mmCIF file of C-alpha atoms in Angstrom:
data_model
loop_
_atom_site.group_PDB
_atom_site.id
_atom_site.type_symbol
_atom_site.label_atom_id
_atom_site.label_comp_id
_atom_site.label_asym_id
_atom_site.label_seq_id
_atom_site.Cartn_x
_atom_site.Cartn_y
_atom_site.Cartn_z
ATOM 1 C CA UNK A 202 124.047 106.301 113.501
ATOM 2 C CA UNK A 203 120.498 105.587 111.727
ATOM 3 C CA UNK A 204 117.866 107.985 111.921
ATOM 4 C CA UNK A 205 114.207 106.932 112.128
ATOM 5 C CA UNK A 206 110.819 108.451 112.593
ATOM 6 C CA UNK A 207 107.990 106.601 113.589
ATOM 7 C CA UNK A 208 104.050 108.200 113.003
ATOM 8 C CA UNK A 209 101.640 107.252 115.864
ATOM 9 C CA UNK A 210 104.431 106.069 118.041
ATOM 10 C CA UNK A 211 103.033 106.663 121.433
ATOM 11 C CA UNK A 212 101.348 103.011 121.868
ATOM 12 C CA UNK A 213 101.071 99.892 120.499
ATOM 13 C CA UNK A 214 102.839 98.982 117.636
ATOM 14 C CA UNK A 215 104.241 102.217 116.933
ATOM 15 C CA UNK A 216 105.872 102.629 120.438
ATOM 16 C CA UNK A 217 107.078 99.049 120.533
ATOM 17 C CA UNK A 218 109.014 99.614 117.359
ATOM 18 C CA UNK A 219 110.225 102.538 118.543
ATOM 19 C CA UNK A 220 111.615 101.309 121.747
ATOM 20 C CA UNK A 221 113.362 97.835 120.008
ATOM 21 C CA UNK A 222 114.931 100.351 117.383
ATOM 22 C CA UNK A 223 116.683 102.849 120.294
ATOM 23 C CA UNK A 224 117.770 99.400 121.660
ATOM 24 C CA UNK A 225 119.797 98.459 118.516
ATOM 25 C CA UNK A 226 121.265 102.140 118.127
ATOM 26 C CA UNK A 227 118.616 103.665 115.888
ATOM 27 C CA UNK A 228 118.046 107.695 116.881
ATOM 28 C CA UNK A 229 114.269 107.524 116.430
ATOM 29 C CA UNK A 230 111.914 110.306 116.368
ATOM 30 C CA UNK A 231 108.494 109.787 118.158
ATOM 31 C CA UNK A 232 105.668 111.372 115.924
ATOM 32 C CA UNK A 233 102.941 112.205 118.146
ATOM 33 C CA UNK A 234 99.768 113.744 117.603
ATOM 34 C CA UNK A 235 99.645 114.909 121.681
ATOM 35 C CA UNK A 236 103.334 115.977 122.180
ATOM 36 C CA UNK A 237 103.010 115.433 126.076
ATOM 37 C CA UNK A 238 102.321 111.905 125.277
ATOM 38 C CA UNK A 239 105.071 112.020 122.988
ATOM 39 C CA UNK A 240 107.281 113.642 125.327
ATOM 40 C CA UNK A 241 106.738 110.845 128.010
ATOM 41 C CA UNK A 242 107.394 107.826 125.676
ATOM 42 C CA UNK A 243 110.180 109.350 124.358
ATOM 43 C CA UNK A 244 112.015 110.004 128.101
ATOM 44 C CA UNK A 245 110.871 106.252 128.504
ATOM 45 C CA UNK A 246 113.130 104.703 125.763
ATOM 46 C CA UNK A 247 115.542 107.383 125.294
ATOM 47 C CA UNK A 248 114.343 108.568 122.112
ATOM 48 C CA UNK A 249 113.207 112.326 120.832
ATOM 49 C CA UNK A 250 109.731 113.775 120.038
ATOM 50 C CA UNK A 251 108.317 115.429 116.691
ATOM 51 C CA UNK A 252 104.718 117.094 117.273
ATOM 52 C CA UNK A 253 103.222 115.416 114.161
ATOM 53 C CA UNK A 254 99.154 114.921 112.949
ATOM 54 C CA UNK A 255 99.552 112.818 109.632
ATOM 55 C CA UNK A 256 96.052 114.794 108.782
ATOM 56 C CA UNK A 257 97.797 118.173 108.884
ATOM 57 C CA UNK A 258 99.609 119.677 106.008
ATOM 58 C CA UNK A 259 101.429 122.280 108.655
ATOM 59 C CA UNK A 260 102.053 119.839 111.090
ATOM 60 C CA UNK A 261 103.368 117.353 108.815
ATOM 61 C CA UNK A 262 105.854 120.052 107.222
ATOM 62 C CA UNK A 263 107.114 121.395 110.418
ATOM 63 C CA UNK A 264 107.694 118.021 111.903
ATOM 64 C CA UNK A 265 110.057 117.510 108.414
ATOM 65 C CA UNK A 266 111.902 120.937 109.457
ATOM 66 C CA UNK A 267 112.358 119.813 112.911
ATOM 67 C CA UNK A 268 114.141 117.020 111.693
ATOM 68 C CA UNK A 269 115.708 117.906 108.584
ATOM 69 C CA UNK A 270 117.485 120.813 111.154
ATOM 70 C CA UNK A 271 118.401 118.141 113.422
ATOM 71 C CA UNK A 272 120.413 116.376 110.577
ATOM 72 C CA UNK A 273 118.299 114.358 108.404
ATOM 73 C CA UNK A 274 116.517 111.163 108.444
ATOM 74 C CA UNK A 275 117.132 107.406 107.061
ATOM 75 C CA UNK A 276 113.897 105.017 107.913
ATOM 76 C CA UNK A 277 109.936 106.261 108.050
ATOM 77 C CA UNK A 278 107.478 104.150 109.294
ATOM 78 C CA UNK A 279 104.442 104.802 108.428
ATOM 79 C CA UNK A 280 102.393 103.589 111.281
ATOM 80 C CA UNK A 281 99.670 105.976 112.458
ATOM 81 C CA UNK A 282 96.032 104.352 111.258
ATOM 82 C CA UNK A 283 92.621 103.901 112.356
ATOM 83 C CA UNK A 284 90.166 101.076 112.311
ATOM 84 C CA UNK A 285 86.291 102.051 112.428
ATOM 85 C CA UNK A 286 84.300 100.412 115.290
ATOM 86 C CA UNK A 287 81.297 100.391 116.780
ATOM 87 C CA UNK A 288 79.660 100.442 120.092
ATOM 88 C CA UNK A 289 80.928 96.920 122.060
ATOM 89 C CA UNK A 290 84.078 97.503 119.847
ATOM 90 C CA UNK A 291 82.151 95.674 116.821
ATOM 91 C CA UNK A 292 83.180 96.192 113.151
ATOM 92 C CA UNK A 293 81.053 97.778 111.144
ATOM 93 C CA UNK A 294 79.324 96.131 108.094
ATOM 94 C CA UNK A 295 78.956 97.553 104.782
ATOM 95 C CA UNK A 296 75.346 98.334 105.667
ATOM 96 C CA UNK A 297 76.695 100.057 108.473
ATOM 97 C CA UNK A 298 79.469 102.622 106.687
ATOM 98 C CA UNK A 299 78.711 105.393 104.511
ATOM 99 C CA UNK A 300 81.091 107.425 102.353
ATOM 100 C CA UNK A 301 81.847 109.882 105.139
ATOM 101 C CA UNK A 302 83.332 106.793 107.183
ATOM 102 C CA UNK A 303 85.275 105.623 104.439
ATOM 103 C CA UNK A 304 86.512 108.677 103.868
ATOM 104 C CA UNK A 305 87.701 108.980 107.789
ATOM 105 C CA UNK A 306 89.423 105.818 107.547
ATOM 106 C CA UNK A 307 91.134 106.725 104.386
ATOM 107 C CA UNK A 308 92.171 109.963 105.291
ATOM 108 C CA UNK A 309 94.711 108.719 108.324
ATOM 109 C CA UNK A 310 95.594 105.548 106.802
ATOM 110 C CA UNK A 311 96.046 106.545 103.027
ATOM 111 C CA UNK A 312 96.392 110.078 103.154
ATOM 112 C CA UNK A 313 98.345 110.439 105.969
ATOM 113 C CA UNK A 314 100.708 108.089 104.201
ATOM 114 C CA UNK A 315 101.518 110.329 101.080
ATOM 115 C CA UNK A 316 101.327 113.434 103.243
ATOM 116 C CA UNK A 317 104.041 112.153 105.488
ATOM 117 C CA UNK A 318 106.160 110.591 102.707
ATOM 118 C CA UNK A 319 105.970 113.397 100.573
ATOM 119 C CA UNK A 320 107.009 115.690 103.134
ATOM 120 C CA UNK A 321 110.072 113.639 104.251
ATOM 121 C CA UNK A 322 111.066 112.262 100.381
ATOM 122 C CA UNK A 323 113.700 115.072 100.164
ATOM 123 C CA UNK A 324 115.359 113.750 103.558
ATOM 124 C CA UNK A 325 115.423 110.425 102.534
ATOM 125 C CA UNK A 326 116.843 110.889 99.464
ATOM 126 C CA UNK A 327 119.637 111.886 101.168
ATOM 127 C CA UNK A 328 120.369 108.890 102.782
ATOM 128 C CA UNK A 329 122.746 106.509 102.225
ATOM 129 C CA UNK A 330 120.261 103.429 103.344
ATOM 130 C CA UNK A 331 116.731 104.978 102.685
ATOM 131 C CA UNK A 332 114.170 102.748 104.646
ATOM 132 C CA UNK A 333 110.340 103.221 104.281
ATOM 133 C CA UNK A 334 108.130 100.806 106.181
ATOM 134 C CA UNK A 335 104.342 101.034 105.587
ATOM 135 C CA UNK A 336 102.305 99.026 108.445
ATOM 136 C CA UNK A 337 99.509 97.384 106.259
ATOM 137 C CA UNK A 338 97.306 94.701 107.633
ATOM 138 C CA UNK A 339 96.213 91.072 106.373
ATOM 139 C CA UNK A 340 93.117 92.430 105.342
ATOM 140 C CA UNK A 341 94.331 94.384 102.488
ATOM 141 C CA UNK A 342 95.009 91.122 100.827
ATOM 142 C CA UNK A 343 92.540 90.804 98.120
ATOM 143 C CA UNK A 344 93.422 87.314 97.602
ATOM 144 C CA UNK A 345 92.989 86.915 101.303
ATOM 145 C CA UNK A 346 89.466 88.857 101.322
ATOM 146 C CA UNK A 347 88.012 86.628 98.615
ATOM 147 C CA UNK A 348 89.407 83.009 99.563
ATOM 148 C CA UNK A 349 86.891 81.438 101.814
ATOM 149 C CA UNK A 350 89.607 79.542 103.613
ATOM 150 C CA UNK A 351 91.254 82.584 104.477
ATOM 151 C CA UNK A 352 90.676 84.315 108.079
ATOM 152 C CA UNK A 353 90.292 87.234 106.476
ATOM 153 C CA UNK A 354 87.415 86.573 104.462
ATOM 154 C CA UNK A 355 85.031 86.866 107.128
ATOM 155 C CA UNK A 356 86.158 90.627 107.850
ATOM 156 C CA UNK A 357 83.057 92.562 107.148
ATOM 157 C CA UNK A 358 84.331 96.138 107.175
ATOM 158 C CA UNK A 359 84.796 98.309 103.992
ATOM 159 C CA UNK A 360 86.377 101.124 105.029
ATOM 160 C CA UNK A 361 89.452 99.502 106.630
ATOM 161 C CA UNK A 362 90.425 96.707 104.119
ATOM 162 C CA UNK A 363 90.314 99.266 101.343
ATOM 163 C CA UNK A 364 92.625 101.940 103.163
ATOM 164 C CA UNK A 365 94.904 98.891 103.932
ATOM 165 C CA UNK A 366 95.036 97.791 99.899
ATOM 166 C CA UNK A 367 95.530 101.620 99.626
ATOM 167 C CA UNK A 368 98.743 101.836 101.397
ATOM 168 C CA UNK A 369 99.951 98.375 99.354
ATOM 169 C CA UNK A 370 99.494 100.231 96.152
ATOM 170 C CA UNK A 371 101.333 102.998 97.657
ATOM 171 C CA UNK A 372 104.345 100.821 98.471
ATOM 172 C CA UNK A 373 104.838 99.413 95.006
ATOM 173 C CA UNK A 374 104.444 103.007 93.330
ATOM 174 C CA UNK A 375 106.798 104.232 95.946
ATOM 175 C CA UNK A 376 109.409 101.358 95.569
ATOM 176 C CA UNK A 377 109.453 102.124 92.089
ATOM 177 C CA UNK A 378 109.588 105.492 91.929
ATOM 178 C CA UNK A 379 112.157 105.681 94.497
ATOM 179 C CA UNK A 380 114.856 102.588 93.449
ATOM 180 C CA UNK A 381 117.691 103.619 96.047
ATOM 181 C CA UNK A 382 114.724 103.341 98.845
ATOM 182 C CA UNK A 383 113.841 99.831 100.338
ATOM 183 C CA UNK A 384 110.211 100.234 100.801
ATOM 184 C CA UNK A 385 107.547 97.486 102.149
ATOM 185 C CA UNK A 386 104.175 97.208 103.272
ATOM 186 C CA UNK A 387 103.884 94.658 106.603
ATOM 187 C CA UNK A 388 101.357 92.888 107.910
ATOM 188 C CA UNK A 389 101.810 92.380 112.022
ATOM 189 C CA UNK A 390 99.519 90.206 112.795
ATOM 190 C CA UNK A 391 96.393 90.553 114.796
ATOM 191 C CA UNK A 392 97.624 92.327 117.800
ATOM 192 C CA UNK A 393 96.369 93.581 120.446
ATOM 193 C CA UNK A 394 96.303 97.385 120.448
ATOM 194 C CA UNK A 395 93.909 100.225 121.228
ATOM 195 C CA UNK A 396 93.456 100.263 117.311
ATOM 196 C CA UNK A 397 91.246 96.608 117.980
ATOM 197 C CA UNK A 398 90.137 97.317 121.444
ATOM 198 C CA UNK A 399 92.711 95.003 122.104
ATOM 199 C CA UNK A 400 91.001 92.235 120.998
ATOM 200 C CA UNK A 401 94.323 91.006 118.897
ATOM 201 C CA UNK A 402 95.860 87.715 119.544
ATOM 202 C CA UNK A 403 99.151 88.831 119.473
ATOM 203 C CA UNK A 404 101.647 90.736 121.919
ATOM 204 C CA UNK A 405 102.769 94.169 120.601
ATOM 205 C CA UNK A 406 106.653 92.399 121.289
ATOM 206 C CA UNK A 407 105.096 89.924 118.466
ATOM 207 C CA UNK A 408 103.419 92.184 116.226
ATOM 208 C CA UNK A 409 106.434 94.403 116.258
ATOM 209 C CA UNK A 410 109.351 91.977 115.221
ATOM 210 C CA UNK A 411 108.822 92.343 111.158
ATOM 211 C CA UNK A 412 108.184 96.259 111.309
ATOM 212 C CA UNK A 413 111.768 96.287 113.134
ATOM 213 C CA UNK A 414 113.151 94.136 111.060
ATOM 214 C CA UNK A 415 112.298 95.358 107.693
ATOM 215 C CA UNK A 416 113.459 98.716 109.302
ATOM 216 C CA UNK A 417 117.280 97.329 109.834
ATOM 217 C CA UNK A 418 116.837 96.495 105.959
ATOM 218 C CA UNK A 419 120.118 97.570 104.137
ATOM 219 C CA UNK A 420 120.834 98.324 100.348
ATOM 220 C CA UNK A 421 120.676 95.051 99.337
ATOM 221 C CA UNK A 422 117.058 94.156 100.829
ATOM 222 C CA UNK A 423 113.741 93.355 99.282
ATOM 223 C CA UNK A 424 111.827 95.964 98.255
ATOM 224 C CA UNK A 425 108.049 96.623 96.647
ATOM 225 C CA UNK A 426 106.541 93.700 99.189
ATOM 226 C CA UNK A 427 104.156 92.666 101.315
ATOM 227 C CA UNK A 428 105.313 90.560 103.778
ATOM 228 C CA UNK A 429 104.737 89.238 107.550
ATOM 229 C CA UNK A 430 106.201 87.214 109.855
ATOM 230 C CA UNK A 431 105.627 84.202 107.905
ATOM 231 C CA UNK A 432 107.188 85.265 104.772
ATOM 232 C CA UNK A 433 105.304 86.998 101.716
ATOM 233 C CA UNK A 434 102.182 87.699 101.354
ATOM 234 C CA UNK A 435 100.022 87.809 98.333
ATOM 235 C CA UNK A 436 98.315 90.935 96.841
#
């Protein structure tokens, strides 16, 4: 059986990904900062819960120990993330965001991915078909951000696009360092979740499609790519 850990899996895309993978036979670990909420989700979809706060070294190390003791890991979905918003769900502009604001976003979206991947690296190495899926964003594409004909061109914020571009860079580097694994970044699309104040235009079922597909890649699947439902995206 394939064992999968999903960070930030108590709501939105994380919960939907967990539900879908459990339904196809994965043994799913719900990575949950709120253990009570994690237990509720796990009970609902037939999964396990592991307390995990991507901002905390001790929490992530303890989670890795628990998953290792239970038998190991095949798939890691780095889903936990934040997007800064102002009052009224407004997106901050460069004039609004300070270095401290950007650092807060990077701490979760970039350093969280590093912290979790580093802690679970040895477990994934033991898998016959290791997979890492990093949940990114279309806003990570520098091509899109700089193209006046792209919808992402008009997003004003600093920290969120920069952090997701960082996730893409991590994806490339991990794919090169871990050639036995399939390591890819996913643009789920503009999905209505708590992350964006439910402003998205897609359902979580639609947003989770590509995450779920890449979480099931075999050893002959692509690696080091940035993809959406419509195919490979430009960096």
